[in-house]
Amino acid sequence: MREFAPGIHLVESTVRFYGVRIQTRMTVVQLSGTRLFVHSPVPLDADLRRDLDRLGEVAFVVSPNKIHHLSIGEYIDAYPRAKVFASPGLPERRPDLAFAGVLGDQPEPGWAAELDQAAIGGNTFFAEIVFLHRASRTLIVTDLVENLDRETASLFGRTLARLFGV
């Protein structure tokens, strides 16, 4: 975990998605008090859990689109008091998970004082909920913005991105 801006930490990880290793990133926002907003959760291991617990209390876990849900179950098990929120369409895709709500254009009261959000549609595959951390003026996105280069993306990944117009 590394600090990106005051109150914002990033965790880089890799996941397997349809058999392809993909780099992913989780964003952790420190809200007022000791509450944490976990955006796009990555696999939770003992070191990451220790880092999160030192930072504060995981209060919210958010899947900002329909493909950033792979590790949510680990967070539900580890942090049963956390409220988990889904992007539109995810509850139907993951009926095995209990969500506190579905995200839209209006921020939830638990983070509305510190984060703005907007639903971005128009993507061929899914909508994405983006967040703005007002204090640092940081826009938090997942697949709406991609950084694919020869060092971080496989030839297969770059080829797929080109085919899909990324």
Coordinates of N, CA, C and O in Angstrom, one line a residue:
M1 N 0.9 -1.2 0.0 CA 0.0 0.0 0.0 C 0.9 1.2 0.0 O 1.9 1.3 0.7
R2 N 0.6 2.2 -0.9 CA 1.3 3.4 -0.9 C 0.4 4.6 -0.9 O -0.7 4.6 -1.5
E3 N 0.9 5.7 -0.2 CA 0.0 6.9 -0.2 C 0.2 7.6 -1.5 O 1.3 7.9 -2.0
F4 N -1.0 7.9 -2.1 CA -1.0 8.6 -3.4 C -1.2 10.1 -3.2 O -0.6 10.9 -3.9
A5 N -2.0 10.5 -2.3 CA -2.4 11.8 -1.9 C -2.8 11.8 -0.4 O -3.1 10.7 0.1
P6 N -2.9 12.9 0.2 CA -3.3 12.9 1.6 C -4.7 12.2 1.7 O -5.7 12.7 1.0
G7 N -4.8 11.2 2.5 CA -6.1 10.5 2.6 C -6.4 9.4 1.6 O -7.5 8.8 1.6
I8 N -5.5 9.2 0.6 CA -5.8 8.3 -0.5 C -4.5 7.3 -0.6 O -3.4 7.8 -0.7
H9 N -4.8 6.0 -0.5 CA -3.8 5.0 -0.7 C -4.1 4.1 -1.8 O -5.3 3.8 -2.1
L10 N -3.1 3.6 -2.5 CA -3.3 2.7 -3.6 C -2.6 1.3 -3.3 O -1.6 1.3 -2.7
V11 N -3.2 0.3 -3.8 CA -2.7 -1.1 -3.7 C -2.7 -1.7 -5.1 O -3.7 -1.8 -5.7
E12 N -1.5 -2.0 -5.6 CA -1.4 -2.6 -6.9 C -1.4 -4.1 -6.7 O -0.9 -4.7 -5.8
S13 N -2.1 -4.8 -7.7 CA -2.2 -6.3 -7.6 C -2.4 -6.8 -9.0 O -2.5 -6.1 -9.9
T14 N -2.4 -8.2 -9.1 CA -2.8 -8.8 -10.3 C -3.9 -9.8 -10.0 O -4.0 -10.3 -8.9
V15 N -4.8 -10.0 -11.0 CA -5.8 -10.9 -10.9 C -5.9 -11.7 -12.2 O -5.3 -11.3 -13.3
R16 N -6.5 -12.9 -12.2 CA -6.7 -13.7 -13.4 C -8.1 -13.4 -13.8 O -9.1 -13.6 -13.1
F17 N -8.3 -13.0 -15.1 CA -9.6 -12.7 -15.6 C -9.7 -13.4 -16.9 O -9.0 -13.1 -17.9
Y18 N -10.6 -14.4 -17.0 CA -10.8 -15.3 -18.2 C -9.4 -15.8 -18.6 O -9.1 -15.9 -19.8
G19 N -8.6 -16.3 -17.6 CA -7.3 -16.9 -17.9 C -6.2 -16.0 -18.2 O -5.1 -16.4 -18.4
V20 N -6.4 -14.7 -18.2 CA -5.4 -13.7 -18.5 C -5.0 -13.0 -17.2 O -5.9 -12.5 -16.4
R21 N -3.7 -12.9 -16.9 CA -3.2 -12.1 -15.8 C -3.3 -10.6 -16.1 O -2.8 -10.1 -17.1
I22 N -4.0 -9.8 -15.2 CA -4.2 -8.4 -15.5 C -3.8 -7.6 -14.2 O -4.2 -8.1 -13.1
Q23 N -3.2 -6.5 -14.5 CA -2.8 -5.7 -13.3 C -4.1 -4.9 -12.9 O -4.9 -4.5 -13.8
T24 N -4.3 -4.7 -11.7 CA -5.4 -4.0 -11.1 C -4.9 -3.1 -10.0 O -3.9 -3.3 -9.4
R25 N -5.8 -2.2 -9.6 CA -5.5 -1.3 -8.5 C -6.7 -1.1 -7.6 O -7.8 -0.9 -8.1
M26 N -6.5 -1.1 -6.3 CA -7.5 -0.7 -5.4 C -7.2 0.6 -4.8 O -6.0 1.0 -4.6
T27 N -8.2 1.4 -4.6 CA -8.0 2.7 -4.0 C -8.7 2.7 -2.6 O -9.8 2.3 -2.5
V28 N -8.0 3.2 -1.6 CA -8.5 3.3 -0.3 C -8.5 4.7 0.1 O -7.5 5.4 0.1
V29 N -9.7 5.2 0.5 CA -9.9 6.6 0.9 C -10.2 6.6 2.4 O -11.1 5.9 2.9
Q30 N -9.4 7.4 3.1 CA -9.6 7.6 4.5 C -10.7 8.7 4.7 O -10.5 9.9 4.3
L31 N -11.9 8.3 5.2 CA -13.0 9.2 5.4 C -12.8 9.8 6.8 O -11.9 9.5 7.5
S32 N -13.7 10.7 7.1 CA -13.6 11.4 8.5 C -13.6 10.3 9.6 O -14.2 9.2 9.4
G33 N -13.0 10.6 10.6 CA -12.8 9.6 11.7 C -11.8 8.6 11.3 O -10.8 8.9 10.7
T34 N -12.2 7.3 11.5 CA -11.3 6.2 11.1 C -11.8 5.4 10.0 O -11.3 4.3 9.8
R35 N -12.9 5.8 9.4 CA -13.6 5.0 8.4 C -12.8 5.0 7.1 O -12.3 5.9 6.6
L36 N -12.8 3.8 6.4 CA -12.2 3.6 5.1 C -13.2 3.2 4.1 O -14.1 2.5 4.3
F37 N -13.0 3.8 2.9 CA -13.8 3.5 1.7 C -12.9 2.8 0.7 O -11.8 3.3 0.3
V38 N -13.2 1.5 0.5 CA -12.4 0.6 -0.3 C -13.0 0.5 -1.7 O -14.1 0.0 -1.8
H39 N -12.3 1.0 -2.7 CA -12.8 1.0 -4.1 C -12.1 0.0 -4.9 O -10.9 -0.1 -4.9
S40 N -12.8 -0.9 -5.6 CA -12.3 -1.9 -6.4 C -11.3 -2.9 -5.7 O -10.1 -2.9 -5.9
P41 N -11.9 -3.6 -4.8 CA -11.0 -4.5 -3.9 C -10.2 -5.5 -4.6 O -10.7 -6.1 -5.6
V42 N -9.0 -5.6 -4.2 CA -8.0 -6.6 -4.7 C -8.0 -7.8 -3.8 O -8.5 -7.7 -2.7
P43 N -7.3 -8.9 -4.2 CA -7.2 -10.0 -3.2 C -6.7 -9.6 -1.9 O -5.7 -8.8 -1.8
L44 N -7.3 -10.1 -0.8 CA -7.0 -9.7 0.5 C -6.1 -10.7 1.2 O -6.5 -11.9 1.4
D45 N -4.8 -10.4 1.4 CA -3.9 -11.3 2.1 C -3.6 -10.7 3.5 O -4.1 -9.6 3.8
A46 N -2.9 -11.4 4.3 CA -2.6 -11.0 5.7 C -1.9 -9.7 5.7 O -2.2 -8.8 6.6
D47 N -1.0 -9.4 4.8 CA -0.2 -8.1 4.9 C -1.2 -7.0 4.5 O -1.1 -5.9 5.2
L48 N -2.0 -7.1 3.5 CA -2.9 -6.1 3.2 C -3.9 -5.8 4.3 O -4.2 -4.7 4.6
R49 N -4.4 -6.9 4.9 CA -5.4 -6.8 6.0 C -4.8 -6.0 7.1 O -5.4 -5.1 7.7
R50 N -3.5 -6.3 7.4 CA -2.8 -5.6 8.5 C -2.7 -4.1 8.2 O -2.9 -3.2 9.0
D51 N -2.3 -3.8 6.9 CA -2.2 -2.4 6.5 C -3.5 -1.7 6.6 O -3.6 -0.5 7.0
L52 N -4.6 -2.3 6.1 CA -5.9 -1.7 6.2 C -6.3 -1.5 7.7 O -6.8 -0.4 8.0
D53 N -6.1 -2.4 8.5 CA -6.5 -2.3 9.9 C -5.7 -1.2 10.6 O -6.2 -0.5 11.5
R54 N -4.4 -1.0 10.2 CA -3.6 0.1 10.8 C -4.2 1.4 10.3 O -4.1 2.4 11.0
L55 N -4.7 1.5 9.1 CA -5.2 2.7 8.5 C -6.5 3.2 9.1 O -6.8 4.4 9.2
G56 N -7.4 2.2 9.5 CA -8.7 2.6 10.0 C -9.6 1.4 9.9 O -9.2 0.2 9.9
E57 N -10.9 1.7 10.0 CA -11.9 0.6 9.9 C -12.6 0.6 8.5 O -13.1 1.6 8.0
V58 N -12.5 -0.6 7.9 CA -13.1 -0.7 6.6 C -14.7 -0.6 6.8 O -15.3 -1.5 7.4
A59 N -15.2 0.5 6.3 CA -16.6 0.8 6.5 C -17.4 0.6 5.2 O -18.6 0.2 5.3
F60 N -16.8 0.8 4.1 CA -17.5 0.7 2.8 C -16.5 0.0 1.8 O -15.4 0.2 1.7
V61 N -17.1 -1.0 1.0 CA -16.4 -1.7 0.0 C -17.3 -1.5 -1.3 O -18.5 -1.8 -1.3
V62 N -16.6 -1.0 -2.4 CA -17.4 -0.6 -3.6 C -16.8 -1.3 -4.8 O -15.6 -1.3 -5.0
S63 N -17.7 -1.9 -5.6 CA -17.4 -2.5 -6.9 C -17.9 -1.4 -7.9 O -19.1 -1.3 -8.1
P64 N -17.0 -0.7 -8.5 CA -17.5 0.4 -9.4 C -18.0 0.0 -10.7 O -18.6 0.8 -11.4
N65 N -17.8 -1.2 -11.1 CA -18.4 -1.7 -12.4 C -18.6 -3.2 -12.2 O -18.2 -3.8 -11.2
K66 N -19.1 -3.9 -13.2 CA -19.5 -5.3 -13.1 C -18.3 -6.3 -13.2 O -18.6 -7.4 -13.0
I67 N -17.1 -5.8 -13.4 CA -16.0 -6.7 -13.4 C -15.1 -6.6 -12.2 O -14.2 -7.4 -12.1
H68 N -15.3 -5.6 -11.3 CA -14.4 -5.4 -10.2 C -15.0 -6.0 -8.9 O -15.1 -5.3 -7.9
H69 N -15.4 -7.2 -9.0 CA -16.1 -7.9 -7.9 C -15.4 -9.1 -7.4 O -15.8 -9.8 -6.4
L70 N -14.3 -9.5 -8.1 CA -13.8 -10.8 -7.8 C -13.3 -11.1 -6.4 O -13.4 -12.2 -5.9
S71 N -12.9 -10.1 -5.6 CA -12.4 -10.2 -4.3 C -13.4 -9.7 -3.2 O -13.1 -9.8 -2.0
I72 N -14.6 -9.3 -3.6 CA -15.5 -8.7 -2.6 C -15.9 -9.7 -1.5 O -16.0 -9.4 -0.3
G73 N -16.0 -11.0 -1.8 CA -16.4 -12.0 -0.8 C -15.4 -12.0 0.3 O -15.7 -12.2 1.5
E74 N -14.1 -11.9 0.0 CA -13.0 -11.9 1.0 C -13.2 -10.7 2.0 O -13.0 -10.9 3.2
Y75 N -13.6 -9.6 1.5 CA -13.8 -8.4 2.3 C -15.1 -8.6 3.2 O -15.1 -8.1 4.3
I76 N -16.1 -9.2 2.6 CA -17.4 -9.5 3.4 C -17.0 -10.4 4.6 O -17.5 -10.1 5.7
D77 N -16.2 -11.4 4.3 CA -15.8 -12.3 5.4 C -14.9 -11.6 6.4 O -15.1 -11.8 7.6
A78 N -14.0 -10.8 6.0 CA -13.0 -10.2 6.9 C -13.6 -9.0 7.6 O -13.2 -8.7 8.8
Y79 N -14.5 -8.3 7.0 CA -15.1 -7.1 7.6 C -16.6 -7.1 7.5 O -17.3 -6.4 6.7
P80 N -17.2 -8.0 8.4 CA -18.7 -8.2 8.3 C -19.5 -6.9 8.6 O -20.7 -6.9 8.2
R81 N -18.9 -5.9 9.2 CA -19.7 -4.7 9.5 C -19.6 -3.7 8.4 O -20.4 -2.7 8.3
A82 N -18.8 -3.9 7.4 CA -18.6 -3.0 6.2 C -19.9 -3.1 5.4 O -20.5 -4.2 5.2
K83 N -20.3 -2.0 4.8 CA -21.4 -2.0 3.8 C -20.8 -2.1 2.4 O -19.9 -1.4 2.1
V84 N -21.3 -3.0 1.7 CA -20.8 -3.3 0.3 C -21.8 -2.8 -0.7 O -23.0 -3.1 -0.6
F85 N -21.3 -2.1 -1.7 CA -22.1 -1.5 -2.7 C -21.7 -2.0 -4.1 O -20.5 -2.2 -4.3
A86 N -22.7 -2.1 -4.9 CA -22.5 -2.7 -6.3 C -22.8 -1.7 -7.3 O -23.6 -0.8 -7.1
S87 N -22.1 -1.8 -8.5 CA -22.5 -1.1 -9.6 C -23.8 -1.7 -10.2 O -24.2 -2.8 -9.9
P88 N -24.5 -0.9 -11.1 CA -25.7 -1.4 -11.7 C -25.4 -2.7 -12.4 O -24.4 -2.9 -13.1
G89 N -26.3 -3.7 -12.2 CA -26.2 -5.0 -12.9 C -25.4 -6.0 -12.1 O -25.5 -7.2 -12.4
L90 N -24.6 -5.6 -11.2 CA -23.8 -6.6 -10.4 C -24.6 -7.5 -9.5 O -24.3 -8.7 -9.4
P91 N -25.6 -7.0 -8.8 CA -26.3 -7.9 -7.9 C -27.0 -9.1 -8.7 O -27.0 -10.2 -8.2
E92 N -27.4 -8.8 -9.9 CA -27.9 -9.9 -10.7 C -26.8 -10.9 -11.1 O -27.1 -12.1 -11.3
R93 N -25.6 -10.4 -11.4 CA -24.5 -11.2 -11.8 C -23.9 -12.0 -10.6 O -23.4 -13.1 -10.8
R94 N -24.0 -11.4 -9.4 CA -23.5 -12.1 -8.2 C -24.6 -12.2 -7.1 O -24.5 -11.5 -6.0
P95 N -25.6 -13.0 -7.3 CA -26.6 -13.2 -6.3 C -26.1 -13.8 -5.0 O -26.8 -13.8 -4.0
D96 N -24.9 -14.4 -5.0 CA -24.3 -15.0 -3.8 C -23.8 -13.9 -2.8 O -23.4 -14.3 -1.7
L97 N -23.7 -12.7 -3.3 CA -23.2 -11.6 -2.4 C -24.3 -10.7 -1.9 O -25.3 -10.5 -2.6
A98 N -24.2 -10.3 -0.6 CA -25.2 -9.4 -0.1 C -24.7 -7.9 -0.2 O -23.7 -7.6 0.4
F99 N -25.5 -7.1 -1.0 CA -25.1 -5.7 -1.2 C -26.0 -4.8 -0.4 O -27.2 -5.1 -0.2
A100 N -25.4 -3.8 0.2 CA -26.2 -2.8 0.9 C -27.0 -1.9 0.0 O -27.9 -1.2 0.4
G101 N -26.5 -1.8 -1.3 CA -27.2 -0.9 -2.2 C -26.5 -1.0 -3.6 O -25.4 -1.5 -3.7
V102 N -27.1 -0.3 -4.6 CA -26.6 -0.2 -5.9 C -26.3 1.3 -6.1 O -27.0 2.2 -5.8
L103 N -25.1 1.5 -6.7 CA -24.6 2.8 -6.9 C -25.2 3.5 -8.1 O -25.6 2.9 -9.0
G104 N -25.3 4.8 -8.0 CA -25.8 5.7 -9.1 C -25.1 7.0 -9.0 O -24.0 7.1 -8.6
D105 N -25.8 8.1 -9.5 CA -25.2 9.4 -9.5 C -25.2 10.1 -8.1 O -24.4 11.0 -8.0
Q106 N -25.9 9.6 -7.2 CA -26.0 10.3 -5.9 C -25.1 9.5 -4.9 O -25.3 8.3 -4.7
P107 N -24.2 10.2 -4.2 CA -23.3 9.5 -3.2 C -24.2 9.1 -2.0 O -25.2 9.7 -1.7
E108 N -23.7 8.0 -1.4 CA -24.3 7.5 -0.2 C -24.1 8.4 0.9 O -23.0 9.1 1.0
P109 N -25.0 8.5 1.9 CA -24.7 9.5 3.0 C -23.4 9.2 3.8 O -22.8 10.1 4.3
G110 N -23.0 8.0 3.8 CA -21.7 7.6 4.5 C -20.5 8.3 4.0 O -19.5 8.4 4.7
W111 N -20.5 8.6 2.7 CA -19.3 9.3 2.1 C -19.7 10.6 1.4 O -18.8 11.2 0.8
A112 N -20.9 11.0 1.4 CA -21.3 12.2 0.6 C -20.6 13.5 1.0 O -20.4 14.3 0.2
A113 N -20.2 13.6 2.2 CA -19.5 14.8 2.7 C -18.1 14.9 2.1 O -17.5 16.0 2.0
E114 N -17.5 13.8 1.6 CA -16.1 13.8 1.1 C -15.9 13.4 -0.3 O -14.9 13.7 -0.9
L115 N -16.9 12.6 -0.8 CA -16.8 12.1 -2.2 C -18.0 12.4 -3.0 O -19.1 12.3 -2.6
D116 N -17.8 12.9 -4.2 CA -18.9 13.0 -5.2 C -18.8 11.7 -6.1 O -17.8 11.1 -6.1
Q117 N -19.9 11.5 -6.8 CA -19.8 10.3 -7.7 C -20.8 10.6 -8.9 O -21.7 11.4 -8.8
A118 N -20.5 9.9 -10.0 CA -21.3 9.9 -11.2 C -21.3 8.6 -11.9 O -20.3 7.9 -11.9
A119 N -22.4 8.2 -12.4 CA -22.5 7.0 -13.2 C -22.2 7.4 -14.7 O -22.8 8.3 -15.3
I120 N -21.2 6.7 -15.2 CA -20.8 6.9 -16.6 C -21.3 5.7 -17.5 O -20.9 4.6 -17.2
G121 N -22.1 6.0 -18.4 CA -22.6 5.0 -19.3 C -22.0 5.0 -20.6 O -21.0 5.8 -20.9
G122 N -22.5 4.3 -21.6 CA -22.1 4.4 -22.9 C -21.0 3.4 -23.3 O -20.7 3.3 -24.5
N123 N -20.4 2.8 -22.4 CA -19.4 1.8 -22.7 C -20.1 0.5 -23.3 O -21.2 0.2 -22.9
T124 N -19.4 -0.1 -24.2 CA -20.0 -1.3 -24.8 C -20.4 -2.4 -23.8 O -21.3 -3.1 -24.0
F125 N -19.5 -2.6 -22.8 CA -19.7 -3.7 -21.9 C -20.3 -3.4 -20.6 O -21.0 -4.2 -20.0
F126 N -20.1 -2.2 -20.0 CA -20.6 -1.9 -18.7 C -20.6 -0.4 -18.4 O -19.9 0.4 -19.1
A127 N -21.4 0.0 -17.4 CA -21.3 1.3 -16.9 C -20.3 1.3 -15.8 O -20.0 0.3 -15.2
E128 N -19.8 2.5 -15.5 CA -18.9 2.6 -14.3 C -19.3 3.8 -13.5 O -19.7 4.8 -14.0
I129 N -19.1 3.6 -12.2 CA -19.3 4.7 -11.2 C -18.0 5.3 -10.9 O -17.1 4.5 -10.5
V130 N -17.8 6.6 -11.1 CA -16.6 7.3 -10.8 C -16.8 8.1 -9.6 O -17.9 8.6 -9.3
F131 N -15.7 8.4 -8.9 CA -15.7 9.1 -7.6 C -14.7 10.3 -7.7 O -13.7 10.1 -8.3
L132 N -15.1 11.4 -7.0 CA -14.2 12.5 -6.9 C -13.9 12.7 -5.4 O -14.9 13.0 -4.7
H133 N -12.7 12.6 -5.0 CA -12.3 13.0 -3.6 C -12.0 14.5 -3.6 O -11.1 15.0 -4.2
R134 N -13.0 15.2 -3.0 CA -12.9 16.6 -3.1 C -11.7 17.2 -2.5 O -11.1 18.1 -3.1
A135 N -11.3 16.7 -1.3 CA -10.1 17.4 -0.6 C -8.8 17.3 -1.5 O -8.1 18.3 -1.5
S136 N -8.6 16.2 -2.2 CA -7.4 16.1 -3.0 C -7.6 16.4 -4.4 O -6.6 16.4 -5.2
R137 N -8.9 16.6 -4.8 CA -9.2 16.8 -6.2 C -8.8 15.6 -7.1 O -8.3 15.8 -8.2
T138 N -8.9 14.4 -6.5 CA -8.5 13.2 -7.2 C -9.8 12.4 -7.8 O -10.7 12.2 -7.1
L139 N -9.7 12.2 -9.1 CA -10.8 11.4 -9.7 C -10.4 9.9 -9.6 O -9.3 9.5 -10.0
I140 N -11.3 9.1 -9.1 CA -11.1 7.7 -8.9 C -11.9 6.9 -9.9 O -13.1 6.9 -9.9
V141 N -11.2 6.2 -10.8 CA -11.8 5.4 -11.8 C -11.2 4.0 -11.9 O -10.1 3.8 -11.3
T142 N -11.8 3.1 -12.6 CA -11.2 1.8 -12.9 C -11.0 1.7 -14.4 O -10.0 2.2 -14.9
D143 N -11.9 1.1 -15.1 CA -11.7 0.7 -16.5 C -12.1 1.9 -17.5 O -11.9 1.7 -18.7
L144 N -12.6 2.9 -16.9 CA -12.9 4.1 -17.8 C -11.7 4.7 -18.4 O -11.7 5.1 -19.5
V145 N -10.6 4.6 -17.6 CA -9.3 5.1 -18.1 C -8.3 3.9 -18.0 O -8.1 3.4 -16.9
E146 N -7.6 3.6 -19.0 CA -6.7 2.5 -19.0 C -5.3 3.0 -19.4 O -5.2 3.9 -20.2
N147 N -4.3 2.5 -18.8 CA -2.9 2.8 -19.1 C -2.2 1.5 -19.6 O -1.7 0.7 -18.7
L148 N -2.3 1.2 -20.9 CA -1.7 0.0 -21.4 C -0.4 0.4 -22.1 O -0.4 1.2 -23.1
D149 N 0.7 -0.2 -21.7 CA 1.9 -0.1 -22.5 C 2.7 -1.4 -22.5 O 2.3 -2.4 -21.9
R150 N 3.8 -1.4 -23.2 CA 4.5 -2.7 -23.4 C 5.0 -3.3 -22.1 O 5.2 -4.4 -22.0
E151 N 5.3 -2.4 -21.1 CA 5.9 -2.9 -19.9 C 4.8 -3.5 -19.0 O 5.1 -4.4 -18.2
T152 N 3.6 -3.0 -19.0 CA 2.5 -3.4 -18.1 C 1.5 -4.3 -18.7 O 0.7 -4.9 -18.0
A153 N 1.3 -4.3 -20.0 CA 0.3 -5.1 -20.6 C 0.9 -6.2 -21.5 O 1.8 -5.9 -22.3
S154 N 0.3 -7.3 -21.5 CA 0.7 -8.4 -22.4 C 0.3 -8.1 -23.9 O -0.5 -7.2 -24.1
L155 N 1.0 -8.7 -24.8 CA 0.6 -8.5 -26.2 C -0.8 -8.9 -26.4 O -1.6 -8.2 -27.1
F156 N -1.3 -10.0 -25.8 CA -2.7 -10.4 -25.9 C -3.6 -9.2 -25.4 O -4.6 -8.9 -26.0
G157 N -3.3 -8.7 -24.2 CA -4.1 -7.6 -23.6 C -4.1 -6.4 -24.5 O -5.2 -5.7 -24.7
R158 N -3.0 -6.0 -25.1 CA -2.9 -4.8 -26.0 C -3.7 -5.1 -27.2 O -4.4 -4.2 -27.7
T159 N -3.7 -6.3 -27.8 CA -4.4 -6.7 -29.0 C -5.9 -6.6 -28.7 O -6.7 -6.0 -29.5
L160 N -6.3 -7.2 -27.6 CA -7.8 -7.1 -27.2 C -8.2 -5.6 -27.0 O -9.3 -5.2 -27.5
A161 N -7.4 -4.8 -26.4 CA -7.7 -3.4 -26.2 C -7.9 -2.7 -27.6 O -8.9 -2.0 -27.7
R162 N -7.0 -3.0 -28.5 CA -7.2 -2.4 -29.8 C -8.4 -2.9 -30.5 O -9.2 -2.1 -31.1
L163 N -8.7 -4.2 -30.4 CA -10.0 -4.7 -31.0 C -11.2 -4.1 -30.5 O -12.2 -3.8 -31.2
F164 N -11.2 -3.8 -29.2 CA -12.4 -3.2 -28.5 C -12.4 -1.7 -28.5 O -13.2 -1.1 -27.8
G165 N -11.4 -1.1 -29.1 CA -11.4 0.4 -29.2 C -10.9 1.1 -28.0 O -11.2 2.3 -27.8
V166 N -10.1 0.4 -27.2 CA -9.6 1.1 -26.0 C -8.4 1.9 -26.4 O -7.5 1.4 -27.1

